[in-house]
mmCIF file of C-alpha atoms in Angstrom:
data_model
loop_
_atom_site.group_PDB
_atom_site.id
_atom_site.type_symbol
_atom_site.label_atom_id
_atom_site.label_comp_id
_atom_site.label_asym_id
_atom_site.label_seq_id
_atom_site.Cartn_x
_atom_site.Cartn_y
_atom_site.Cartn_z
ATOM 1 C CA MET T 1233 -43.908 -10.122 -45.490
ATOM 2 C CA MET T 1234 -43.293 -11.223 -41.989
ATOM 3 C CA THR T 1235 -41.063 -13.248 -42.726
ATOM 4 C CA ARG T 1236 -38.835 -11.264 -44.153
ATOM 5 C CA HIS T 1237 -39.051 -9.085 -41.053
ATOM 6 C CA PHE T 1238 -38.818 -12.167 -38.817
ATOM 7 C CA MET T 1239 -35.164 -12.742 -40.842
ATOM 8 C CA ARG T 1240 -34.211 -9.564 -40.385
ATOM 9 C CA ILE T 1241 -35.067 -9.496 -36.622
ATOM 10 C CA LEU T 1242 -33.113 -12.939 -35.936
ATOM 11 C CA PRO T 1243 -29.631 -12.483 -36.981
ATOM 12 C CA ILE T 1244 -29.979 -9.653 -33.857
ATOM 13 C CA ALA T 1245 -31.505 -11.825 -31.527
ATOM 14 C CA ALA T 1246 -29.589 -13.824 -31.566
ATOM 15 C CA CYS T 1247 -26.409 -11.538 -30.900
ATOM 16 C CA LEU T 1248 -28.705 -10.453 -27.709
ATOM 17 C CA SER T 1249 -28.803 -14.274 -26.774
ATOM 18 C CA VAL T 1250 -25.464 -14.683 -27.235
ATOM 19 C CA SER T 1251 -23.834 -11.085 -24.960
ATOM 20 C CA LEU T 1252 -26.394 -11.958 -22.564
ATOM 21 C CA THR T 1253 -25.532 -15.807 -22.390
ATOM 22 C CA LEU T 1254 -21.867 -14.441 -22.084
ATOM 23 C CA GLY T 1255 -22.528 -11.858 -20.058
ATOM 24 C CA VAL T 1256 -24.139 -13.906 -17.525
ATOM 25 C CA ALA T 1257 -21.381 -16.441 -17.909
ATOM 26 C CA LEU T 1258 -18.280 -13.937 -17.753
ATOM 27 C CA TRP T 1259 -20.106 -11.938 -14.474
ATOM 28 C CA PRO T 1260 -18.178 -14.225 -12.138
ATOM 29 C CA ALA T 1261 -14.801 -13.277 -13.306
ATOM 30 C CA ALA T 1262 -15.544 -9.276 -13.856
ATOM 31 C CA ALA T 1263 -16.801 -9.666 -10.257
ATOM 32 C CA LEU T 1264 -13.007 -10.521 -9.312
ATOM 33 C CA ALA T 1265 -11.141 -7.935 -11.075
ATOM 34 C CA GLN T 1266 -9.620 -5.863 -8.989
ATOM 35 C CA PRO T 1267 -11.034 -2.300 -8.153
ATOM 36 C CA SER T 1268 -11.138 0.499 -10.931
ATOM 37 C CA ARG T 1269 -8.324 3.081 -9.813
ATOM 38 C CA ALA T 1270 -11.533 5.677 -9.758
ATOM 39 C CA GLU T 1271 -13.146 3.529 -6.561
ATOM 40 C CA ALA T 1272 -9.359 3.273 -4.932
ATOM 41 C CA MET T 1273 -8.477 6.882 -5.133
ATOM 42 C CA GLN T 1274 -11.996 7.477 -3.369
ATOM 43 C CA ALA T 1275 -11.423 5.387 -0.504
ATOM 44 C CA LEU T 1276 -8.241 7.855 -0.378
ATOM 45 C CA ALA T 1277 -9.601 10.555 -0.344
ATOM 46 C CA GLY T 1278 -11.018 13.273 2.292
ATOM 47 C CA VAL T 1279 -9.568 16.534 4.643
ATOM 48 C CA GLU T 1280 -9.358 14.371 7.481
ATOM 49 C CA TRP T 1281 -8.227 11.071 5.989
ATOM 50 C CA THR T 1282 -7.825 7.995 8.682
ATOM 51 C CA LEU T 1283 -7.132 5.214 7.631
ATOM 52 C CA GLU T 1284 -10.749 2.901 7.647
ATOM 53 C CA THR T 1285 -10.211 -0.737 7.310
ATOM 54 C CA ASP T 1286 -13.465 -1.266 6.343
ATOM 55 C CA ALA T 1287 -13.693 1.342 3.042
ATOM 56 C CA ILE T 1288 -10.114 -0.027 1.936
ATOM 57 C CA THR T 1289 -11.236 -3.878 2.358
ATOM 58 C CA ALA T 1290 -14.154 -3.309 1.313
ATOM 59 C CA LEU T 1291 -12.862 -2.870 -2.338
ATOM 60 C CA GLY T 1292 -12.165 -6.652 -2.952
ATOM 61 C CA ASP T 1293 -10.014 -8.459 -4.732
ATOM 62 C CA GLY T 1294 -6.810 -7.094 -5.750
ATOM 63 C CA ALA T 1295 -7.087 -3.516 -4.085
ATOM 64 C CA GLU T 1296 -3.376 -4.108 -3.264
ATOM 65 C CA GLN T 1297 -2.123 -4.212 -7.089
ATOM 66 C CA THR T 1298 -4.474 -1.239 -7.467
ATOM 67 C CA LEU T 1299 -2.639 0.806 -4.418
ATOM 68 C CA MET T 1300 0.651 -0.388 -5.281
ATOM 69 C CA ALA T 1301 -0.015 1.213 -8.728
ATOM 70 C CA ILE T 1302 -1.840 4.768 -7.306
ATOM 71 C CA ALA T 1303 1.396 4.564 -4.437
ATOM 72 C CA ASP T 1304 3.935 4.395 -7.824
ATOM 73 C CA ASP T 1305 1.954 7.057 -9.876
ATOM 74 C CA ASP T 1306 4.235 10.171 -9.467
ATOM 75 C CA SER T 1307 1.742 12.182 -11.416
ATOM 76 C CA LEU T 1308 -0.620 12.167 -8.455
ATOM 77 C CA LEU T 1309 -0.401 14.009 -5.522
ATOM 78 C CA ASN T 1310 1.973 12.703 -2.925
ATOM 79 C CA VAL T 1311 -0.596 12.587 0.091
ATOM 80 C CA TYR T 1312 -2.840 10.034 -2.520
ATOM 81 C CA ARG T 1313 0.181 7.794 -2.716
ATOM 82 C CA ILE T 1314 0.928 8.334 0.807
ATOM 83 C CA ARG T 1315 -2.202 7.051 1.742
ATOM 84 C CA ALA T 1316 -1.901 4.006 -0.634
ATOM 85 C CA LEU T 1317 0.976 3.324 1.150
ATOM 86 C CA MET T 1318 -0.622 3.583 4.945
ATOM 87 C CA ALA T 1319 -3.532 1.391 3.139
ATOM 88 C CA LEU T 1320 -1.139 -1.453 1.748
ATOM 89 C CA LYS T 1321 -0.223 -2.702 5.291
ATOM 90 C CA LEU T 1322 -3.482 -4.083 5.806
ATOM 91 C CA PHE T 1323 -3.043 -6.711 3.113
ATOM 92 C CA GLN T 1324 -0.429 -8.815 4.457
ATOM 93 C CA THR T 1325 0.635 -10.790 1.107
ATOM 94 C CA SER T 1326 4.070 -11.651 0.200
ATOM 95 C CA ASP T 1327 3.805 -9.726 -2.632
ATOM 96 C CA VAL T 1328 2.811 -6.537 -0.467
ATOM 97 C CA ALA T 1329 6.385 -7.399 1.966
ATOM 98 C CA ASP T 1330 8.373 -7.793 -1.207
ATOM 99 C CA TYR T 1331 6.893 -4.220 -2.578
ATOM 100 C CA LEU T 1332 6.769 -2.477 0.158
ATOM 101 C CA GLU T 1333 11.058 -3.447 1.150
ATOM 102 C CA SER T 1334 11.537 -2.851 -2.764
ATOM 103 C CA ARG T 1335 10.278 0.591 -2.369
ATOM 104 C CA LEU T 1336 12.527 1.803 0.758
ATOM 105 C CA ALA T 1337 15.269 2.151 -1.852
ATOM 106 C CA VAL T 1338 13.862 3.809 -4.500
ATOM 107 C CA TRP T 1339 11.932 6.545 -2.819
ATOM 108 C CA SER T 1340 13.345 10.247 -3.211
ATOM 109 C CA ASN T 1341 11.011 11.514 -0.937
ATOM 110 C CA ASP T 1342 11.385 11.202 2.774
ATOM 111 C CA ALA T 1343 7.866 11.193 2.974
ATOM 112 C CA LEU T 1344 7.409 8.608 0.793
ATOM 113 C CA SER T 1345 10.438 6.090 2.890
ATOM 114 C CA ARG T 1346 8.877 7.037 5.975
ATOM 115 C CA ARG T 1347 5.817 6.074 5.240
ATOM 116 C CA THR T 1348 6.717 2.307 2.890
ATOM 117 C CA MET T 1349 9.005 1.967 6.749
ATOM 118 C CA GLU T 1350 5.852 3.031 8.864
ATOM 119 C CA SER T 1351 3.538 0.472 6.863
ATOM 120 C CA PHE T 1352 5.986 -2.531 6.010
ATOM 121 C CA SER T 1353 6.834 -2.553 9.782
ATOM 122 C CA ALA T 1354 3.223 -2.438 10.754
ATOM 123 C CA GLY T 1355 2.160 -5.175 8.383
ATOM 124 C CA PHE T 1356 4.882 -7.181 9.012
ATOM 125 C CA ALA T 1357 6.920 -7.201 12.314
ATOM 126 C CA GLN T 1358 4.595 -10.178 13.000
ATOM 127 C CA THR T 1359 4.837 -12.178 9.834
ATOM 128 C CA TYR T 1360 8.740 -10.955 8.738
ATOM 129 C CA PRO T 1361 10.345 -9.646 12.243
ATOM 130 C CA GLN T 1362 13.342 -10.312 10.423
ATOM 131 C CA ARG T 1363 13.223 -9.034 7.404
ATOM 132 C CA VAL T 1364 12.053 -5.503 8.428
ATOM 133 C CA ALA T 1365 14.983 -6.303 10.798
ATOM 134 C CA SER T 1366 16.963 -6.352 8.001
ATOM 135 C CA ALA T 1367 15.338 -3.563 5.242
ATOM 136 C CA LEU T 1368 15.453 -0.575 8.277
ATOM 137 C CA THR T 1369 18.234 -1.144 10.341
ATOM 138 C CA PRO T 1370 20.432 0.305 7.201
ATOM 139 C CA TYR T 1371 18.110 3.581 7.941
ATOM 140 C CA LEU T 1372 19.429 4.394 11.218
ATOM 141 C CA ALA T 1373 22.866 5.513 9.756
ATOM 142 C CA ASN T 1374 20.826 7.980 7.079
ATOM 143 C CA GLY T 1375 21.978 11.312 6.785
ATOM 144 C CA ASN T 1376 18.343 12.465 7.159
ATOM 145 C CA PRO T 1377 17.113 12.342 10.718
ATOM 146 C CA HIS T 1378 13.296 11.927 10.179
ATOM 147 C CA LEU T 1379 14.508 8.862 8.569
ATOM 148 C CA ARG T 1380 16.574 7.287 10.895
ATOM 149 C CA ILE T 1381 14.276 8.859 14.027
ATOM 150 C CA THR T 1382 11.301 6.554 11.974
ATOM 151 C CA ALA T 1383 13.831 3.993 11.545
ATOM 152 C CA ALA T 1384 14.187 3.421 15.468
ATOM 153 C CA ARG T 1385 10.667 3.560 16.206
ATOM 154 C CA ALA T 1386 10.084 0.626 13.459
ATOM 155 C CA LEU T 1387 12.860 -1.099 14.874
ATOM 156 C CA ARG T 1388 12.280 -0.363 18.713
ATOM 157 C CA SER T 1389 8.054 -2.257 18.128
ATOM 158 C CA LEU T 1390 10.107 -5.350 16.542
ATOM 159 C CA ASN T 1391 11.250 -8.138 18.997
ATOM 160 C CA THR T 1392 14.558 -9.341 17.458
ATOM 161 C CA ALA T 1393 17.249 -9.763 18.658
ATOM 162 C CA GLN T 1394 19.232 -7.923 15.907
ATOM 163 C CA ALA T 1395 16.708 -4.791 16.250
ATOM 164 C CA ARG T 1396 17.682 -4.719 19.820
ATOM 165 C CA VAL T 1397 21.186 -4.421 19.037
ATOM 166 C CA ALA T 1398 20.657 -2.333 15.938
ATOM 167 C CA VAL T 1399 17.914 0.631 18.536
ATOM 168 C CA ASN T 1400 20.758 -0.032 21.043
ATOM 169 C CA ALA T 1401 23.907 0.824 18.929
ATOM 170 C CA TYR T 1402 21.319 4.043 17.661
ATOM 171 C CA LEU T 1403 21.157 5.396 20.917
ATOM 172 C CA SER T 1404 24.581 5.295 22.135
ATOM 173 C CA ASP T 1405 25.685 7.081 19.803
ATOM 174 C CA ARG T 1406 23.549 10.106 20.419
ATOM 175 C CA ALA T 1407 23.886 10.068 23.252
ATOM 176 C CA GLN T 1408 23.010 14.380 23.506
ATOM 177 C CA SER T 1409 20.644 14.396 20.802
ATOM 178 C CA TRP T 1410 16.811 15.951 19.668
ATOM 179 C CA GLU T 1411 16.667 12.486 18.410
ATOM 180 C CA ILE T 1412 16.349 10.536 21.215
ATOM 181 C CA GLU T 1413 13.811 13.015 22.381
ATOM 182 C CA ALA T 1414 11.558 12.691 19.631
ATOM 183 C CA LEU T 1415 11.982 9.061 19.608
ATOM 184 C CA GLN T 1416 11.115 8.777 23.089
ATOM 185 C CA ASN T 1417 8.093 11.176 23.042
ATOM 186 C CA GLU T 1418 6.149 9.382 20.637
#
């Protein structure tokens, strides 16, 4: 009788053993997975939110992918999308640079466009100054003055000849404009 009972339990014990072994074997791979959307959203939440480098980098490997997905999700409030864009400047990889540059032409929302410009220039001014200058220079002629000012501020922070020429041309076109005052009163 004891043998029959043992025979019923043996397959269950074997399954548990295999499950535990696989769980331990897969644990390092699970640790490398990108953070959950909920974790990232929590790092972006708060009434008086400021970009906390430690909180964003604590999300771990793959955080930039999660942040890009949040920024692209138009079902979310723009405040989360903008904060995700702002946080992306902490991840100075070519994938993030490609993403930010590609989004400049996509956004129809000016707030998203401005934050993308700011994040792109803050994160990549040192590593890709020519690329940033090339991407932002066309915005100096944009119909929206707020986009023009954001682009001019970002370009002014770059140390390239292209950026200096573009900002000087922008300033000379607006000799008596409130945009110059806004640019100077950062």
